[in-house]
Structure formats: structure tokens, C-alpha cells
Coordinates of C-alpha atoms in Angstrom, one line a residue:
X1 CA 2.9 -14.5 9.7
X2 CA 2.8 -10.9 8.0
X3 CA 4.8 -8.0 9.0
X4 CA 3.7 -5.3 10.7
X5 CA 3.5 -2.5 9.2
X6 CA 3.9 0.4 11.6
X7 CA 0.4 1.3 11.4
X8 CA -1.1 2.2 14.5
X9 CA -4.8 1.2 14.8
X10 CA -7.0 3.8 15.3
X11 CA -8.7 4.8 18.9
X12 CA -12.2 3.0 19.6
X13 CA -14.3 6.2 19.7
X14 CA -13.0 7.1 15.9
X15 CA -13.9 3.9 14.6
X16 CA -17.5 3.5 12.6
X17 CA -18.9 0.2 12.4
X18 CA -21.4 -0.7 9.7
X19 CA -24.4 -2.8 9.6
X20 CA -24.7 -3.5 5.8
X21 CA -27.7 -3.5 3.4
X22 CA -29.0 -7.0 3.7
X23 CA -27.3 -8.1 7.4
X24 CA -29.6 -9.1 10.4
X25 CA -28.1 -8.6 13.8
X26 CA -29.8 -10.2 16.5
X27 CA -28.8 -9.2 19.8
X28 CA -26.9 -5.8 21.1
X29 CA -24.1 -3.8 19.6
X30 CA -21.7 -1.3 21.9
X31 CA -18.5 0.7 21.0
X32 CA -16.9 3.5 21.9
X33 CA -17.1 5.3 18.3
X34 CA -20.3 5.5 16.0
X35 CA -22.6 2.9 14.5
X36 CA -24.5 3.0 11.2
X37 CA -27.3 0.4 10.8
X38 CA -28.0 -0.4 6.6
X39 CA -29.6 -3.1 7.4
X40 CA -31.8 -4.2 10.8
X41 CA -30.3 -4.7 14.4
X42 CA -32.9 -6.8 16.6
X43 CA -31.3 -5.7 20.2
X44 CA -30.2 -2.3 21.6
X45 CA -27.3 -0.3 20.0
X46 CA -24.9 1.6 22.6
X47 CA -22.9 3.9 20.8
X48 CA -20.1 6.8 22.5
X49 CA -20.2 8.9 19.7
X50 CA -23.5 8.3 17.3
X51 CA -25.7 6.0 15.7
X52 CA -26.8 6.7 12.0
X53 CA -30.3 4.6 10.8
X54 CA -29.9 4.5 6.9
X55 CA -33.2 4.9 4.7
X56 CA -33.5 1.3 4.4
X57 CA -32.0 0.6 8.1
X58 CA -33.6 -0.9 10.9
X59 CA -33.6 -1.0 14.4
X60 CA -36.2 -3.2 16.5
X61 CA -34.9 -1.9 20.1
X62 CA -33.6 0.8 22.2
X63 CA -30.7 3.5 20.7
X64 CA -28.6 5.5 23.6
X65 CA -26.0 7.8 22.6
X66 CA -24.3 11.5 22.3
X67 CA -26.0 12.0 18.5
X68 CA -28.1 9.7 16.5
X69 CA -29.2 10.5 12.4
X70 CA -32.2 9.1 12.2
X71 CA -33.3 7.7 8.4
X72 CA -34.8 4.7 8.5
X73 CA -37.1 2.6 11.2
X74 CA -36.5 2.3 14.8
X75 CA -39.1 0.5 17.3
X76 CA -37.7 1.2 20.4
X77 CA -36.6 3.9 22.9
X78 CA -34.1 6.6 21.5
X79 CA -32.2 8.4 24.0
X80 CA -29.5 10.9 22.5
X81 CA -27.4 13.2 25.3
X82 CA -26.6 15.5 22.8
X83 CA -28.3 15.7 19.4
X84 CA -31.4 14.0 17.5
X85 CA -31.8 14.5 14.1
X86 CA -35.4 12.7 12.4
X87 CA -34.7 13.1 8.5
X88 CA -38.0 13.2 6.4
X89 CA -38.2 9.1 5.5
X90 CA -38.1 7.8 9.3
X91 CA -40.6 6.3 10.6
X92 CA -40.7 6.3 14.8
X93 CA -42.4 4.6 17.3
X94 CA -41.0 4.9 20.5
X95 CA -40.2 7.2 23.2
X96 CA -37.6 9.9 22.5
X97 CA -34.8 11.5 24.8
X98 CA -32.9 14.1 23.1
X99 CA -31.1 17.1 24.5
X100 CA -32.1 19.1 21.0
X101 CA -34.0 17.8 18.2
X102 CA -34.5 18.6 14.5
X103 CA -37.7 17.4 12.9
X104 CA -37.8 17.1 9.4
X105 CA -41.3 17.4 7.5
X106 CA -42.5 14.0 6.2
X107 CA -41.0 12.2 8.9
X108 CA -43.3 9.7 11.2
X109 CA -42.8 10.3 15.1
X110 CA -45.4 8.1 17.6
X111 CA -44.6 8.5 21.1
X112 CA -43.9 10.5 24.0
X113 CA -40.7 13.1 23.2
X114 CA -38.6 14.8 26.2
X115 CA -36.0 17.4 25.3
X116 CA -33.7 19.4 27.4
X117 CA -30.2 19.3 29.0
X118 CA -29.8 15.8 30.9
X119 CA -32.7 14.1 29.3
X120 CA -31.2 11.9 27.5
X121 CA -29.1 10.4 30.3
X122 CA -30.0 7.2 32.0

């Protein structure tokens, strides 16, 4: 039908996918790249590279991947290999795997928190 163009898509792990203001997923997302979440996921997010929560972002299940930005509400287990970072409007409630952590102030953090090298792998 069209013509192709030449232009080479571009590897899964570079690719982000958004979950826009005002979309509901229900059920789990997984790629290879990164994953921001606008709106609300119910179902667990698998992510190669990171997961971002927006301010206004959701999440009603479990997170695993190498970083995650934190903004918004998640209910569920978050397990980050690498990175964690909990921005001052989250709001937490869950149990939290990270290899290192940043904690902003203001931000709301109910559960049990394990940090260290290999903690965050399943």
C-alpha cells in the first residue's frame, strides 16, 4: 500500500510506551524499553529499562524493573534492580526492592523497603 521509506524501526529496549492522562489499562504491560503510566494500569508493569509513574499516574499492581521514577500512586510491589527514585507527590503502599533509593521529602512510603545489590531481583 505505502512505500517504505527506508526507516529502520527502532530496537525494543529504546522504545517508551505511554499510558496517557485519562486511559485505563486493565491487565499487564511488558517490553523491553521503558514505560510511563499518565493514567492508571490495573495489572503488573514489566519493564527492561524503566517505568516512570506521572503525578496523576496510577498503578494498582506490582512494578519490576532496572529504574523506576516514581510520581504518582502505586499499590503494589515495586522491585527496581538498579535505581528507585520516590519524588515528593507519590504516594506508596507496598513493599519496595531497590538496589539504591532516593527519597524525596513529602513523599508517602507504607511498607516494608529492602535495599542493596541483588534485591531487587526475583
Amino acid at each position: 500500500m505505502g512505500k517504505d521509506r527506508g526507516v529502520t524501526p527502532s530496537p525494543p529496549d529504546q522504545v517508551i510506551s505511554i499510558i496517557g492522562p485519562g486511559m485505563k489499562v486493565v491487565g499487564s504491560c511488558e517490553t523491553g524499553g521503558a514505560i510511563r503510566v499518565e493514567g492508571m494500569v490495573e495489572g503488573n508493569i514489566r519493564a527492561g529499562k524503566a517505568v516512570v509513574v506521572g503525578k496523576d499516574g496510577r498503578v494498582e499492581g506490582d512494578i519490576f524493573t532496572q529504574d523506576a521514577v516514581i510520581s504518582g500512586t502505586v499499590e503494589g510491589t515495586i522491585r527496581a534492580e538498579s535505581r528507585l527514585e520516590v519524588q515528593s507527590t507519590s504516594r506508596i503502599s507496598g513493599e519496595v526492592f531497590a538496589a539504591r533509593m532516593q527519597l524525596e521529602e513529602g513523599a508517602l512510603l507504607n511498607g516494608n523497603i529492602q535495599m542493596g545489590k541483588g534485591v531487587g531481583e526475583e
